[in-house]
Amino acid sequence: MKAQTTQSWKAAAAAVRWNIQPLIDGKRRSSQSELDYDNVNPATEEILCRYKVGTSADIEDAVKSARQAFEDGRWSEMPPGRRAEVLTKWADLIIQHKAEIGLLDSLEVGKPIKVAIYDAETLAAPHLKQWAGFANKLLGSAAPLDSKTLTFNTYEPRGVIGAITPWNFPSLNVVYKVGPALAAGNTMVLKPSELSPSSALRMAELALEAGLPEGVLNVVPGLGSTVGAALAAHRDINLLSFTGSTATGQKLAEAAARKSLKPLLLECGGKSPQIVFADVDNLDAVADATVNWVLWNQGQVCSAHTRLIVQDAIKEALLEKVVTRAAQRVPGDPLDESTTFGPLAGPDQRKRVKGYIERGLEAGAVPVLKGTVQEEGGCYVSATIFDKVTETMSIVQEEIFGPVLCVQSFKTEEEAIRLANGTEYGLAATAWTRDLGRAKRLAHTIRAAAVFIKTSGTEGPDSGCMLSYEPQKASGYGSEVGLRGLESYSTLKWVTMGGS
Ligand code: ADP
């Protein structure tokens, strides 16, 4: 893509024609709500547009459309190979429209424009293609019996899937839910975050262009407390898939159990550790990775590695390198292509992160790097690094969802494992060591959905291919990545055919 100036991105931003209306049965239509929601650009705190907050009546219409589309088989009865073709074409259209999608995400949640485009092109589209490739590989199994009886397991789509997504990776989050659910033959109602509905709506239009039949993917923008809650409580949703905070996940689990006993896939919060043993031989590589992991997306990542757990002997040397690097990440204008670190996603996020920094200071943690918080005209918050933290501090235990790193130190492997496992979360963990035996022990004993063992800083290219994982503890349950994702969005049936 040709480089563009900030001025030309600003001109493109001014030319956006905002259309945040539900997409139901293949068409945009007005929401039935009376109230407006201010869609705010966190880089300036100016209002981009106002849109209707949505109602349970919008959800009702969307679920009806998805149910009709499921029952008449326009998608579920399509041969899986053909479904794969549609999804692959959709992924190609996402790549073609990456600048448009990236700009919407950048304006709504403050992602640096180059990063937002990268997310659409290099994360969302390849992941969608991976799920498309799995569409015709969801194989059942048959059991040996006598010659008159055939008994087998077969996967069938569950029906209508409800999906609720957060704002931190708007385009990727759409694909994470829609990719495996549609590849498995379901129809859907998607509620994107109220902060970032536009790329989801635009991507759903591109899906229609790619050949997805109308009514298969319905998108209803609106608030969590009304539209999201209506979706979670709806009796005609066969599975609810959610990514967001643990607190909301708990509410959804309650609503789902009370109203219809629908199954859930929950990917919730995290407080992931970066564990570093003294046998590593390249502290610069560790420091680079530490800063990249905690400041990725301004720290607004559920798997952000927000706890650096480092062996005593190398702690001071590593910390110095980490602080130097983090201090260089000055937040910048998201529409400047050289910006890699933008504002937080909105005023609520800023307030939340600021509150945690204050609580850390009150509790006696020592800020070896103290971030600045811009109070108006943009939600810019730079990195804070806390040393001398204790295990019980809220900054160590709770998900901050911002650029804040806590540093803990250890003497022995047992102590490192105890600290790593010492929160209620279990999403991701990275351990640096050159000792193979220890690497295996860590991979086994760390309670997380994904454990990365590293010996050096060299990263492979992003392949857009991920194996499956399942969140542990308060991070959620169920699996939607990889082939396992299609299994989660399917129901397993046992069929026995007997007689002569
Ligand atoms: P975050 O703090 O990251 O915004 P949330 O869990 O609040 O995380 O939001 C993630 C998604 O869940 C958003 O789409 C939001 O609108 C939705 N949501 C929030 N509260 C509820 C709720 N009570 N019921 C259903 N959805 C909700």
Short mmCIF file of C-alpha atoms and ligand atoms in Angstrom, two decimals:
data_model
loop_
_atom_site.label_atom_id
_atom_site.label_comp_id
_atom_site.label_asym_id
_atom_site.label_seq_id
_atom_site.Cartn_x
_atom_site.Cartn_y
_atom_site.Cartn_z
CA MET A 1 0.00 0.00 0.00
CA LYS A 2 1.29 3.44 -0.90
CA ALA A 3 2.29 5.58 2.07
CA GLN A 4 -0.20 8.31 2.91
CA THR A 5 0.27 11.51 4.88
CA THR A 6 -1.61 12.25 8.09
CA GLN A 7 -3.39 14.98 6.15
CA SER A 8 -4.70 12.52 3.55
CA TRP A 9 -5.87 10.11 6.28
CA LYS A 10 -7.65 13.01 7.97
CA ALA A 11 -9.35 13.84 4.67
CA ALA A 12 -10.40 10.18 4.33
CA ALA A 13 -11.70 10.29 7.92
CA ALA A 14 -13.76 13.40 7.22
CA ALA A 15 -15.27 11.68 4.18
CA VAL A 16 -16.49 8.58 6.08
CA ARG A 17 -20.26 8.20 5.74
CA TRP A 18 -21.21 6.69 9.06
CA ASN A 19 -24.01 4.15 8.88
CA ILE A 20 -24.44 2.32 12.17
CA GLN A 21 -27.77 0.65 11.61
CA PRO A 22 -28.57 -3.02 12.17
CA LEU A 23 -27.95 -5.36 9.24
CA ILE A 24 -30.82 -7.85 9.37
CA ASP A 25 -31.82 -10.28 6.66
CA GLY A 26 -29.21 -8.83 4.34
CA LYS A 27 -30.42 -5.23 4.60
CA ARG A 28 -29.66 -2.16 6.67
CA ARG A 29 -32.70 -0.97 8.57
CA SER A 30 -33.36 1.57 11.30
CA SER A 31 -33.13 0.50 14.88
CA GLN A 32 -36.35 0.60 16.85
CA SER A 33 -34.74 2.52 19.70
CA GLU A 34 -35.30 6.19 20.44
CA LEU A 35 -32.07 6.88 22.29
CA ASP A 36 -28.77 7.92 20.73
CA TYR A 37 -25.24 6.80 21.53
CA ASP A 38 -22.27 9.12 20.98
CA ASN A 39 -19.59 7.42 18.94
CA VAL A 40 -16.44 9.16 20.20
CA ASN A 41 -12.99 9.26 18.60
CA PRO A 42 -10.59 8.59 21.52
CA ALA A 43 -7.75 10.37 19.72
CA THR A 44 -9.58 13.71 19.91
CA GLU A 45 -12.62 13.02 22.12
CA GLU A 46 -14.78 14.50 19.37
CA ILE A 47 -18.03 12.84 18.38
CA LEU A 48 -17.71 10.93 15.12
CA CYS A 49 -21.45 10.31 14.80
CA ARG A 50 -24.52 9.43 16.86
CA TYR A 51 -26.37 6.19 16.43
CA LYS A 52 -29.33 4.43 18.01
CA VAL A 53 -28.49 2.41 21.12
CA GLY A 54 -30.53 -0.58 19.88
CA THR A 55 -33.33 -2.50 21.57
CA SER A 56 -34.40 -6.02 22.32
CA ALA A 57 -36.86 -5.63 19.40
CA ASP A 58 -33.88 -5.34 17.02
CA ILE A 59 -32.51 -8.57 18.50
CA GLU A 60 -35.89 -10.23 18.10
CA ASP A 61 -35.94 -9.43 14.37
CA ALA A 62 -32.35 -10.51 13.90
CA VAL A 63 -32.89 -13.85 15.66
CA LYS A 64 -36.00 -14.50 13.55
CA SER A 65 -34.02 -13.82 10.39
CA ALA A 66 -31.17 -16.10 11.48
CA ARG A 67 -33.64 -18.84 12.50
CA GLN A 68 -35.42 -18.70 9.15
CA ALA A 69 -32.09 -18.81 7.31
CA PHE A 70 -30.99 -21.79 9.37
CA GLU A 71 -34.18 -23.79 9.02
CA ASP A 72 -34.49 -23.43 5.25
CA GLY A 73 -30.94 -24.74 4.85
CA ARG A 74 -29.69 -21.93 2.59
CA TRP A 75 -26.33 -22.16 4.38
CA SER A 76 -26.36 -25.26 6.55
CA GLU A 77 -27.32 -27.46 3.58
CA MET A 78 -24.74 -25.91 1.30
CA PRO A 79 -21.88 -28.40 0.76
CA PRO A 80 -19.04 -27.51 3.15
CA GLY A 81 -16.62 -27.06 0.25
CA ARG A 82 -18.89 -24.38 -1.21
CA ARG A 83 -19.18 -22.70 2.18
CA ALA A 84 -15.38 -22.63 2.24
CA GLU A 85 -15.32 -20.88 -1.14
CA VAL A 86 -17.66 -18.14 0.10
CA LEU A 87 -15.62 -17.60 3.28
CA THR A 88 -12.37 -17.51 1.29
CA LYS A 89 -13.81 -14.94 -1.09
CA TRP A 90 -14.95 -12.94 1.93
CA ALA A 91 -11.40 -12.99 3.31
CA ASP A 92 -10.11 -11.71 -0.05
CA LEU A 93 -12.63 -8.86 0.04
CA ILE A 94 -11.49 -7.97 3.57
CA ILE A 95 -7.94 -7.68 2.23
CA GLN A 96 -9.14 -5.55 -0.68
CA HIS A 97 -10.96 -3.24 1.74
CA LYS A 98 -8.30 -3.28 4.46
CA ALA A 99 -7.74 0.50 4.36
CA GLU A 100 -11.46 1.23 4.75
CA ILE A 101 -11.85 -1.29 7.59
CA GLY A 102 -8.63 -0.13 9.25
CA LEU A 103 -9.72 3.51 9.13
CA LEU A 104 -13.05 2.73 10.83
CA ASP A 105 -11.27 0.85 13.63
CA SER A 106 -8.65 3.56 13.96
CA LEU A 107 -11.26 6.29 14.32
CA GLU A 108 -13.51 4.37 16.71
CA VAL A 109 -10.93 2.90 19.10
CA GLY A 110 -7.74 4.87 18.41
CA LYS A 111 -5.70 2.09 16.82
CA PRO A 112 -2.71 3.43 14.90
CA ILE A 113 -3.80 3.31 11.26
CA LYS A 114 -1.01 1.01 10.08
CA VAL A 115 -1.75 -1.39 12.95
CA ALA A 116 -5.48 -1.38 12.21
CA ILE A 117 -4.82 -2.19 8.55
CA TYR A 118 -2.38 -4.91 9.58
CA ASP A 119 -5.04 -6.42 11.87
CA ALA A 120 -7.52 -6.67 8.98
CA GLU A 121 -5.04 -7.93 6.41
CA THR A 122 -2.63 -10.06 8.39
CA LEU A 123 -4.75 -11.29 11.30
CA ALA A 124 -8.46 -11.25 10.37
CA ALA A 125 -8.30 -12.39 6.74
CA PRO A 126 -5.79 -15.28 7.16
CA HIS A 127 -7.66 -16.59 10.21
CA LEU A 128 -10.88 -16.56 8.24
CA LYS A 129 -9.16 -18.54 5.49
CA GLN A 130 -7.95 -21.05 8.04
CA TRP A 131 -11.51 -21.67 9.24
CA ALA A 132 -12.72 -21.81 5.65
CA GLY A 133 -10.18 -24.57 5.08
CA PHE A 134 -11.58 -26.53 8.01
CA ALA A 135 -15.17 -26.39 6.70
CA ASN A 136 -14.93 -29.77 4.93
CA LYS A 137 -12.64 -31.42 7.48
CA LEU A 138 -15.07 -31.80 10.34
CA LEU A 139 -15.09 -35.56 10.19
CA GLY A 140 -17.22 -37.80 12.36
CA SER A 141 -16.30 -41.38 13.36
CA ALA A 142 -17.83 -44.83 13.14
CA ALA A 143 -17.46 -47.64 15.71
CA PRO A 144 -16.94 -51.31 14.84
CA LEU A 145 -20.03 -53.42 15.64
CA ASP A 146 -21.74 -56.40 14.05
CA SER A 147 -22.47 -56.65 10.34
CA LYS A 148 -26.09 -55.50 10.75
CA THR A 149 -25.48 -52.37 12.75
CA LEU A 150 -23.91 -49.11 11.80
CA THR A 151 -23.17 -46.78 14.69
CA PHE A 152 -21.45 -43.47 14.26
CA ASN A 153 -20.89 -39.94 15.50
CA THR A 154 -21.57 -37.04 13.21
CA TYR A 155 -21.23 -33.28 13.66
CA GLU A 156 -24.18 -31.05 12.89
CA PRO A 157 -24.40 -27.25 13.14
CA ARG A 158 -25.97 -26.08 16.39
CA GLY A 159 -28.40 -23.63 14.77
CA VAL A 160 -28.47 -19.91 15.57
CA ILE A 161 -25.33 -18.62 17.29
CA GLY A 162 -25.32 -15.40 19.33
CA ALA A 163 -21.94 -13.64 19.45
CA ILE A 164 -20.86 -10.66 21.56
CA THR A 165 -17.50 -9.07 20.86
CA PRO A 166 -15.26 -6.46 22.52
CA TRP A 167 -13.61 -3.37 21.00
CA ASN A 168 -9.90 -4.15 21.29
CA PHE A 169 -9.49 -5.91 17.92
CA PRO A 170 -12.74 -5.04 16.15
CA SER A 171 -12.07 -6.70 12.78
CA LEU A 172 -10.28 -9.74 14.20
CA ASN A 173 -12.95 -10.29 16.84
CA VAL A 174 -15.62 -10.51 14.14
CA VAL A 175 -13.66 -13.21 12.35
CA TYR A 176 -12.90 -15.09 15.58
CA LYS A 177 -16.62 -15.63 16.15
CA VAL A 178 -18.02 -15.68 12.64
CA GLY A 179 -15.28 -17.76 10.99
CA PRO A 180 -15.72 -21.05 12.87
CA ALA A 181 -19.48 -20.60 13.44
CA LEU A 182 -20.24 -20.10 9.75
CA ALA A 183 -17.71 -22.68 8.56
CA ALA A 184 -19.59 -25.21 10.71
CA GLY A 185 -22.88 -24.31 8.98
CA ASN A 186 -24.62 -22.13 11.59
CA THR A 187 -26.40 -18.82 11.16
CA MET A 188 -25.71 -15.89 13.48
CA VAL A 189 -26.60 -12.73 15.30
CA LEU A 190 -23.52 -10.67 16.16
CA LYS A 191 -23.44 -7.78 18.61
CA PRO A 192 -20.16 -5.87 18.30
CA SER A 193 -19.00 -3.56 21.07
CA GLU A 194 -20.81 -0.22 21.21
CA LEU A 195 -17.38 1.43 20.89
CA SER A 196 -16.55 -0.20 17.56
CA PRO A 197 -19.56 -1.36 15.54
CA SER A 198 -18.61 -0.01 12.10
CA SER A 199 -16.03 -2.52 10.86
CA ALA A 200 -18.31 -5.42 11.86
CA LEU A 201 -21.18 -3.94 9.84
CA ARG A 202 -18.95 -3.22 6.85
CA MET A 203 -17.42 -6.68 6.98
CA ALA A 204 -20.88 -8.25 7.08
CA GLU A 205 -21.76 -6.32 3.91
CA LEU A 206 -18.62 -7.69 2.29
CA ALA A 207 -19.73 -11.19 3.30
CA LEU A 208 -22.95 -10.66 1.34
CA GLU A 209 -20.87 -9.51 -1.62
CA ALA A 210 -18.83 -12.71 -1.31
CA GLY A 211 -22.00 -14.80 -1.66
CA LEU A 212 -23.10 -15.36 1.92
CA PRO A 213 -26.89 -15.77 1.72
CA GLU A 214 -28.99 -13.03 3.32
CA GLY A 215 -30.05 -13.68 6.90
CA VAL A 216 -27.07 -15.94 7.68
CA LEU A 217 -25.07 -13.19 9.41
CA ASN A 218 -27.10 -10.49 11.15
CA VAL A 219 -25.36 -7.65 12.99
CA VAL A 220 -27.07 -5.59 15.67
CA PRO A 221 -25.09 -2.66 17.09
CA GLY A 222 -26.01 -1.38 20.54
CA LEU A 223 -25.30 -1.39 24.24
CA GLY A 224 -24.31 -4.47 26.21
CA SER A 225 -26.82 -3.84 28.97
CA THR A 226 -29.77 -3.89 26.56
CA VAL A 227 -28.97 -5.40 23.15
CA GLY A 228 -26.27 -7.74 24.49
CA ALA A 229 -28.42 -8.80 27.43
CA ALA A 230 -31.39 -9.46 25.10
CA LEU A 231 -29.21 -11.69 22.94
CA ALA A 232 -27.85 -13.57 25.96
CA ALA A 233 -31.35 -14.15 27.32
CA HIS A 234 -32.99 -15.11 24.02
CA ARG A 235 -34.49 -18.59 24.08
CA ASP A 236 -33.95 -19.22 20.38
CA ILE A 237 -30.16 -18.86 20.50
CA ASN A 238 -28.52 -22.29 20.49
CA LEU A 239 -25.07 -21.18 21.68
CA LEU A 240 -23.72 -17.89 22.95
CA SER A 241 -20.12 -16.98 22.24
CA PHE A 242 -18.55 -14.09 24.13
CA THR A 243 -15.23 -12.33 24.36
CA GLY A 244 -14.89 -9.60 26.98
CA SER A 245 -14.45 -9.03 30.68
CA THR A 246 -14.83 -11.77 33.28
CA ALA A 247 -17.52 -9.73 35.05
CA THR A 248 -19.69 -9.66 31.92
CA GLY A 249 -18.93 -13.32 31.21
CA GLN A 250 -20.31 -14.22 34.64
CA LYS A 251 -23.50 -12.25 33.97
CA LEU A 252 -23.96 -14.00 30.64
CA ALA A 253 -23.46 -17.43 32.18
CA GLU A 254 -26.18 -16.62 34.72
CA ALA A 255 -28.57 -15.30 32.06
CA ALA A 256 -27.95 -18.27 29.79
CA ALA A 257 -28.57 -20.75 32.59
CA ARG A 258 -31.73 -19.01 33.82
CA LYS A 259 -33.37 -18.48 30.46
CA SER A 260 -32.60 -21.45 28.28
CA LEU A 261 -29.61 -23.47 29.49
CA LYS A 262 -27.81 -22.53 26.28
CA PRO A 263 -24.14 -23.53 26.07
CA LEU A 264 -21.50 -20.82 26.17
CA LEU A 265 -18.04 -20.16 24.84
CA LEU A 266 -16.35 -17.59 27.06
CA GLU A 267 -13.03 -15.91 26.47
CA CYS A 268 -12.64 -13.46 29.34
CA GLY A 269 -9.89 -11.60 31.15
CA GLY A 270 -6.25 -12.40 31.77
CA LYS A 271 -3.21 -11.39 33.81
CA SER A 272 -0.52 -13.21 31.91
CA PRO A 273 3.04 -13.68 33.19
CA GLN A 274 6.36 -13.28 31.35
CA ILE A 275 8.74 -15.50 33.35
CA VAL A 276 12.46 -15.03 32.79
CA PHE A 277 15.15 -17.39 34.10
CA ALA A 278 18.76 -16.28 34.51
CA ASP A 279 19.98 -18.80 31.93
CA VAL A 280 18.77 -16.66 29.00
CA ASP A 281 21.65 -15.26 27.01
CA ASN A 282 20.11 -12.26 25.30
CA LEU A 283 18.47 -9.82 27.69
CA ASP A 284 17.92 -7.31 24.88
CA ALA A 285 15.67 -9.81 23.12
CA VAL A 286 13.77 -10.48 26.35
CA ALA A 287 13.37 -6.76 26.98
CA ASP A 288 12.08 -6.16 23.45
CA ALA A 289 9.55 -8.97 23.77
CA THR A 290 8.46 -7.87 27.25
CA VAL A 291 7.74 -4.33 26.11
CA ASN A 292 6.06 -5.48 22.90
CA TRP A 293 3.76 -7.87 24.78
CA VAL A 294 2.67 -5.41 27.44
CA LEU A 295 2.28 -2.38 25.18
CA TRP A 296 0.66 -4.17 22.22
CA ASN A 297 -2.58 -2.34 21.48
CA GLN A 298 -1.77 0.04 24.38
CA GLY A 299 -2.03 -2.93 26.75
CA GLN A 300 -5.64 -3.56 25.75
CA VAL A 301 -5.22 -7.26 25.00
CA CYS A 302 -6.70 -10.05 27.12
CA SER A 303 -3.46 -12.03 26.81
CA ALA A 304 -1.21 -9.00 27.49
CA HIS A 305 1.80 -10.13 29.54
CA THR A 306 1.37 -7.64 32.37
CA ARG A 307 3.47 -9.39 35.01
CA LEU A 308 7.23 -9.65 34.51
CA ILE A 309 8.43 -12.43 36.82
CA VAL A 310 12.22 -12.42 36.70
CA GLN A 311 14.95 -14.37 38.47
CA ASP A 312 16.85 -12.32 41.09
CA ALA A 313 20.27 -12.55 39.44
CA ILE A 314 19.20 -10.71 36.27
CA LYS A 315 16.38 -8.58 37.60
CA GLU A 316 18.14 -5.19 37.77
CA ALA A 317 19.84 -5.60 34.38
CA LEU A 318 16.60 -6.64 32.65
CA LEU A 319 14.47 -4.01 34.33
CA GLU A 320 16.78 -1.24 33.19
CA LYS A 321 16.47 -2.40 29.57
CA VAL A 322 12.70 -2.74 29.83
CA VAL A 323 12.27 0.74 31.32
CA THR A 324 14.48 2.33 28.65
CA ARG A 325 12.45 0.74 25.86
CA ALA A 326 9.04 1.45 27.38
CA ALA A 327 9.94 5.11 27.98
CA GLN A 328 10.57 5.49 24.25
CA ARG A 329 7.00 4.53 23.35
CA VAL A 330 5.46 7.97 23.26
CA PRO A 331 1.78 7.84 22.28
CA GLY A 332 1.04 9.47 18.94
CA ASP A 333 -1.71 10.46 16.52
CA PRO A 334 -3.30 7.25 15.17
CA LEU A 335 -3.63 8.79 11.70
CA ASP A 336 0.13 9.27 11.43
CA GLU A 337 1.51 6.15 9.72
CA SER A 338 4.65 6.23 11.87
CA THR A 339 2.62 5.86 15.10
CA THR A 340 2.82 2.46 16.75
CA PHE A 341 1.32 3.39 20.13
CA GLY A 342 -1.95 5.31 20.17
CA PRO A 343 -4.52 6.49 22.73
CA LEU A 344 -6.62 4.19 24.89
CA ALA A 345 -10.00 3.24 23.43
CA GLY A 346 -12.01 5.90 25.28
CA PRO A 347 -12.51 8.04 28.38
CA ASP A 348 -13.82 5.08 30.43
CA GLN A 349 -10.64 3.14 29.70
CA ARG A 350 -8.51 6.13 30.68
CA LYS A 351 -10.38 6.48 33.97
CA ARG A 352 -9.99 2.78 34.68
CA VAL A 353 -6.24 2.69 33.97
CA LYS A 354 -5.65 5.90 35.92
CA GLY A 355 -7.54 4.43 38.87
CA TYR A 356 -5.33 1.34 38.89
CA ILE A 357 -2.15 3.44 38.72
CA GLU A 358 -3.37 5.44 41.73
CA ARG A 359 -4.23 2.27 43.64
CA GLY A 360 -0.77 0.87 42.90
CA LEU A 361 0.89 4.01 44.29
CA GLU A 362 -1.35 4.02 47.38
CA ALA A 363 -0.49 0.36 48.02
CA GLY A 364 3.23 1.19 48.04
CA ALA A 365 4.34 -0.14 44.63
CA VAL A 366 7.33 1.80 43.25
CA PRO A 367 6.88 3.34 39.77
CA VAL A 368 10.23 2.89 38.03
CA LEU A 369 8.48 4.42 35.02
CA LYS A 370 5.54 6.71 35.68
CA GLY A 371 3.20 7.15 32.75
CA THR A 372 1.44 10.39 31.92
CA VAL A 373 -2.33 10.57 31.58
CA GLN A 374 -3.77 13.19 29.22
CA GLU A 375 -7.08 14.29 30.73
CA GLU A 376 -8.77 15.90 27.72
CA GLY A 377 -8.51 16.24 23.97
CA GLY A 378 -7.39 12.62 23.56
CA CYS A 379 -7.18 9.52 25.78
CA TYR A 380 -3.39 9.28 25.71
CA VAL A 381 -1.76 7.29 28.52
CA SER A 382 1.90 6.30 28.38
CA ALA A 383 3.47 3.26 30.00
CA THR A 384 3.83 2.74 33.76
CA ILE A 385 6.12 0.09 35.27
CA PHE A 386 5.71 -0.85 38.93
CA ASP A 387 8.49 -2.51 40.91
CA LYS A 388 8.30 -3.72 44.55
CA VAL A 389 4.80 -5.05 44.16
CA THR A 390 3.32 -7.68 46.44
CA GLU A 391 1.14 -10.57 45.38
CA THR A 392 -2.01 -9.22 47.00
CA MET A 393 -1.99 -5.80 45.33
CA SER A 394 -4.90 -5.16 42.97
CA ILE A 395 -2.46 -4.11 40.21
CA VAL A 396 -0.96 -7.62 40.41
CA GLN A 397 -4.22 -9.53 40.71
CA GLU A 398 -6.68 -7.69 38.47
CA GLU A 399 -6.84 -7.10 34.74
CA ILE A 400 -6.04 -3.43 34.10
CA PHE A 401 -6.35 -3.49 30.29
CA GLY A 402 -3.83 -0.73 29.81
CA PRO A 403 -0.09 -0.05 29.55
CA VAL A 404 0.89 -1.06 33.09
CA LEU A 405 3.55 -3.65 33.91
CA CYS A 406 4.20 -5.16 37.38
CA VAL A 407 7.61 -6.62 38.14
CA GLN A 408 8.04 -9.55 40.53
CA SER A 409 11.22 -11.49 41.27
CA PHE A 410 12.00 -15.07 42.31
CA LYS A 411 14.85 -17.29 43.42
CA THR A 412 13.69 -20.82 42.54
CA GLU A 413 11.68 -22.50 39.81
CA GLU A 414 9.00 -23.47 42.35
CA GLU A 415 8.61 -19.86 43.39
CA ALA A 416 8.35 -18.74 39.74
CA ILE A 417 5.57 -21.26 39.10
CA ARG A 418 3.73 -20.25 42.25
CA LEU A 419 3.83 -16.56 41.24
CA ALA A 420 2.86 -17.34 37.64
CA ASN A 421 -0.18 -19.30 38.80
CA GLY A 422 -0.98 -16.82 41.55
CA THR A 423 -3.96 -15.01 40.02
CA GLU A 424 -7.49 -16.12 39.25
CA TYR A 425 -6.78 -16.00 35.50
CA GLY A 426 -5.38 -18.62 33.14
CA LEU A 427 -5.09 -17.32 29.60
CA ALA A 428 -1.47 -17.13 28.41
CA ALA A 429 2.09 -17.31 29.71
CA THR A 430 5.59 -16.99 28.30
CA ALA A 431 8.68 -18.51 29.91
CA TRP A 432 12.26 -17.79 28.88
CA THR A 433 14.80 -20.49 29.61
CA ARG A 434 17.41 -22.54 27.79
CA ASP A 435 16.91 -25.56 30.05
CA LEU A 436 14.81 -28.14 28.19
CA GLY A 437 13.81 -30.08 31.29
CA ARG A 438 12.61 -26.91 32.99
CA ALA A 439 10.80 -25.83 29.82
CA LYS A 440 8.80 -29.06 29.86
CA ARG A 441 7.98 -28.71 33.56
CA LEU A 442 6.81 -25.13 33.04
CA ALA A 443 4.69 -26.00 30.02
CA HIS A 444 3.01 -28.65 32.15
CA THR A 445 2.53 -26.81 35.43
CA ILE A 446 1.57 -23.32 34.30
CA ARG A 447 -2.19 -23.04 34.29
CA ALA A 448 -2.90 -21.18 31.08
CA ALA A 449 -4.63 -21.76 27.75
CA ALA A 450 -1.40 -21.14 25.85
CA VAL A 451 2.20 -21.42 27.07
CA PHE A 452 5.02 -20.03 24.96
CA ILE A 453 8.54 -21.21 25.74
CA LYS A 454 11.25 -18.99 24.35
CA THR A 455 15.00 -19.19 24.18
CA SER A 456 15.72 -16.19 21.99
CA GLY A 457 13.90 -13.16 20.67
CA THR A 458 13.61 -14.27 17.08
CA GLU A 459 9.99 -14.38 16.05
CA GLY A 460 8.68 -16.45 13.16
CA PRO A 461 6.51 -14.69 10.59
CA ASP A 462 2.86 -14.34 11.56
CA SER A 463 1.32 -17.32 9.81
CA GLY A 464 -2.35 -16.64 10.45
CA CYS A 465 -2.51 -20.19 11.71
CA MET A 466 -3.21 -21.00 15.32
CA LEU A 467 -3.71 -24.23 17.14
CA SER A 468 -6.67 -24.58 19.45
CA TYR A 469 -6.58 -23.62 23.12
CA GLU A 470 -9.04 -23.38 25.95
CA PRO A 471 -9.07 -20.66 28.62
CA GLN A 472 -8.67 -21.80 32.22
CA LYS A 473 -10.00 -20.54 35.57
CA ALA A 474 -11.63 -17.08 35.45
CA SER A 475 -10.41 -16.61 31.87
CA GLY A 476 -13.36 -18.60 30.59
CA TYR A 477 -14.06 -21.93 28.92
CA GLY A 478 -14.64 -23.54 25.56
CA SER A 479 -12.45 -23.33 22.49
CA GLU A 480 -13.04 -21.54 19.22
CA VAL A 481 -9.65 -21.39 17.57
CA GLY A 482 -8.49 -23.91 14.97
CA LEU A 483 -10.42 -27.04 14.04
CA ARG A 484 -11.66 -27.33 17.60
CA GLY A 485 -13.59 -24.10 16.96
CA LEU A 486 -15.76 -25.83 14.40
CA GLU A 487 -16.35 -28.66 16.85
CA SER A 488 -17.44 -26.16 19.53
CA TYR A 489 -19.94 -24.59 17.12
CA SER A 490 -21.31 -28.04 16.21
CA THR A 491 -23.32 -30.56 18.12
CA LEU A 492 -22.16 -34.16 18.19
CA LYS A 493 -24.85 -36.68 17.38
CA TRP A 494 -24.75 -40.44 17.92
CA VAL A 495 -26.63 -42.35 15.22
CA THR A 496 -27.25 -46.09 15.24
CA MET A 497 -28.79 -47.90 12.28
CA GLY A 498 -29.67 -51.53 12.99
CA GLY A 499 -31.64 -54.36 11.41
CA SER A 500 -31.05 -56.29 8.27
P1 ADP B 1 -14.93 -4.26 28.16
O1 ADP B 1 -14.76 -3.83 29.58
O2 ADP B 1 -13.72 -4.78 27.53
O3 ADP B 1 -15.72 -3.29 27.32
P2 ADP B 1 -17.24 -5.85 28.43
O4 ADP B 1 -17.31 -7.22 28.94
O5 ADP B 1 -17.92 -4.77 29.18
O6 ADP B 1 -15.72 -5.59 28.23
O7 ADP B 1 -17.76 -5.77 26.94
C1 ADP B 1 -17.55 -6.76 25.96
C2 ADP B 1 -18.83 -6.91 25.15
O8 ADP B 1 -19.87 -7.33 26.03
C3 ADP B 1 -19.34 -5.62 24.50
O9 ADP B 1 -19.91 -5.92 23.24
C4 ADP B 1 -20.40 -5.16 25.47
O10 ADP B 1 -21.40 -4.34 24.87
C5 ADP B 1 -20.99 -6.48 25.92
N1 ADP B 1 -21.68 -6.43 27.20
C6 ADP B 1 -21.40 -5.67 28.29
N2 ADP B 1 -22.27 -5.92 29.29
C7 ADP B 1 -23.15 -6.84 28.84
C8 ADP B 1 -24.28 -7.52 29.40
N3 ADP B 1 -24.70 -7.27 30.63
N4 ADP B 1 -24.93 -8.43 28.64
C9 ADP B 1 -24.51 -8.70 27.39
N5 ADP B 1 -23.46 -8.10 26.80
C10 ADP B 1 -22.77 -7.18 27.51
#
